[in-house]
Amino acid sequence: MKVNNPKFEVSAVSTKQYPTNGLPEIVLVGKSNVGKSSFVNTMINRKSLARTSSEPGKTRQINFYNIDDKFYFVDLPGYGYSKMSKLEQEKVGKFTEEYLVKRNTISLIIFLIDIRHKPTENDRLMHDYVMRSNLPFIVLANKADKIAPTKIEAYVEDIKKELRYFF
């Protein structure tokens, strides 16, 4: 994908802060530190448009990245482990769910899973939620560069079994 002018547009925590131009949105969901922000940077061939960190839970707002005024990558806060307080985790969970339920410009959900680990209970809950949303989605097994190429197929099969995919 050739991208000429990607830009960070806004970090939001409520519907009144979301962009209003009607562009389609590709939404990235997954647990903390699974690589959602890195995915954005990789797809647009930039090193640091989306801020990344090795510390889980750094993304605490919904980040909208405008890709050449054609669509948005929307980087949601991760779920699961992070150094946020329980109160902050609840707050983030509420505005994230509100976004997923109310936003009508979502065109695709990309559900990122760390290929190195079996899906967690939170992963299964998010997967079930995404399936029930009736929105188009794909599951992306991320971090495959961290395992031997000969093991990738077996890890993917494990993920399919855990998420109840039978192909």
XYZ file of C-alpha atoms in Angstrom:
167
model
C 0.000 0.000 0.000
C 1.468 3.344 -1.007
C 0.688 5.989 1.566
C 1.562 9.619 0.896
C 0.233 11.652 3.787
C -0.751 9.666 6.874
C -1.402 11.717 9.948
C -2.446 11.303 13.507
C -5.773 13.068 13.769
C -7.156 12.729 17.290
C -7.132 10.766 20.534
C -10.667 10.340 21.808
C -12.478 9.072 24.870
C -16.047 10.017 23.882
C -18.272 10.102 20.814
C -18.168 13.893 20.583
C -14.395 13.703 19.967
C -14.552 11.234 17.051
C -13.919 12.459 13.501
C -17.118 13.422 11.701
C -16.051 13.219 8.056
C -17.570 9.743 7.519
C -14.391 8.029 6.327
C -14.367 4.240 6.745
C -12.538 2.932 9.794
C -10.316 -0.117 10.129
C -10.268 -0.907 13.833
C -7.423 -2.691 15.618
C -8.363 -4.711 18.701
C -6.300 -7.030 20.871
C -4.692 -7.379 24.245
C -2.130 -4.924 25.560
C 1.248 -5.109 23.827
C 0.076 -7.379 20.990
C 1.382 -4.909 18.402
C -1.605 -2.820 17.314
C 0.373 0.431 17.092
C 3.300 -1.333 15.408
C 0.835 -2.749 12.867
C -0.242 0.787 11.946
C 3.391 1.862 11.459
C 4.188 -1.219 9.378
C 1.161 -0.843 7.108
C 1.959 2.777 6.276
C 5.734 2.213 6.105
C 6.520 4.726 8.851
C 8.573 4.138 11.972
C 6.777 6.270 14.494
C 3.424 7.700 13.441
C 1.743 5.493 16.039
C 3.621 5.602 19.325
C 4.809 2.193 20.488
C 6.168 0.953 23.777
C 7.430 -2.280 25.255
C 5.323 -1.478 28.327
C 1.770 -2.860 28.049
C -1.102 -0.424 28.346
C 0.463 2.727 26.895
C -2.454 3.351 24.522
C -5.156 4.696 26.818
C -7.353 6.507 24.330
C -8.844 5.699 20.939
C -6.314 6.938 18.381
C -7.482 7.871 14.878
C -4.853 7.816 12.102
C -6.034 9.442 8.881
C -4.590 7.577 5.901
C -4.487 9.942 2.908
C -8.061 11.124 3.601
C -9.268 7.687 2.398
C -9.787 5.816 5.669
C -8.712 5.659 9.301
C -6.730 3.120 11.201
C -8.292 3.223 14.650
C -5.979 1.957 17.398
C -7.991 0.902 20.436
C -6.511 0.526 23.911
C -5.546 -3.056 24.654
C -7.194 -5.232 27.227
C -5.630 -7.485 29.823
C -2.400 -6.709 31.640
C -1.289 -3.106 31.968
C -0.072 -0.784 34.691
C -3.386 1.089 34.762
C -5.380 1.184 37.960
C -8.575 -0.893 38.086
C -10.602 2.316 37.946
C -8.763 3.503 34.831
C -9.124 0.050 33.213
C -12.899 0.241 33.806
C -13.077 3.725 32.298
C -11.062 2.668 29.228
C -13.202 -0.464 28.853
C -16.404 1.594 28.882
C -15.400 4.115 26.222
C -13.894 1.356 24.073
C -17.122 -0.638 24.212
C -19.138 2.506 23.503
C -17.024 3.113 20.395
C -17.498 -0.459 19.147
C -21.250 -0.422 19.775
C -22.160 3.042 18.509
C -19.717 3.807 15.709
C -21.341 3.297 12.309
C -18.246 3.979 10.169
C -16.437 0.776 11.173
C -15.660 -1.104 7.961
C -13.342 -3.808 9.262
C -12.088 -5.075 12.601
C -8.593 -6.521 12.703
C -8.306 -8.713 15.784
C -4.624 -9.182 16.629
C -3.480 -12.273 18.523
C 0.070 -12.982 19.689
C 0.932 -16.162 17.793
C 3.321 -17.275 20.548
C 0.596 -17.715 23.168
C -2.718 -19.518 23.312
C -5.628 -17.073 23.322
C -6.520 -15.899 26.816
C -10.014 -15.783 28.268
C -10.075 -12.058 27.396
C -9.077 -12.930 23.801
C -11.947 -15.429 23.594
C -14.386 -12.852 24.990
C -13.241 -10.235 22.462
C -13.399 -12.778 19.638
C -16.967 -13.744 20.606
C -17.910 -10.068 20.832
C -16.453 -9.337 17.387
C -18.260 -12.331 15.888
C -21.579 -11.189 17.368
C -21.054 -7.626 16.081
C -21.871 -8.722 12.512
C -19.041 -6.501 11.286
C -16.427 -7.795 8.857
C -13.315 -8.932 10.716
C -10.106 -10.840 10.336
C -7.925 -12.498 12.932
C -4.266 -11.629 12.494
C -1.637 -13.778 14.198
C 1.034 -11.221 15.057
C 4.656 -11.567 16.185
C 5.376 -14.551 13.922
C 8.897 -13.144 13.495
C 9.533 -14.212 17.104
C 9.175 -17.956 16.401
C 10.795 -20.422 14.018
C 9.183 -20.394 10.551
C 8.693 -24.162 10.749
C 6.442 -23.734 13.813
C 4.093 -21.073 12.448
C 1.534 -23.440 10.951
C 1.195 -25.421 14.199
C 0.762 -22.230 16.242
C -1.925 -20.982 13.843
C -3.762 -24.304 14.148
C -3.668 -23.973 17.944
C -5.204 -20.498 17.705
C -7.939 -21.777 15.380
C -8.817 -24.542 17.823
C -8.868 -22.176 20.793
C -11.130 -19.726 18.968
C -13.298 -22.553 17.604
C -12.449 -22.141 13.941
C -12.922 -25.345 12.029
C -11.722 -25.141 8.448
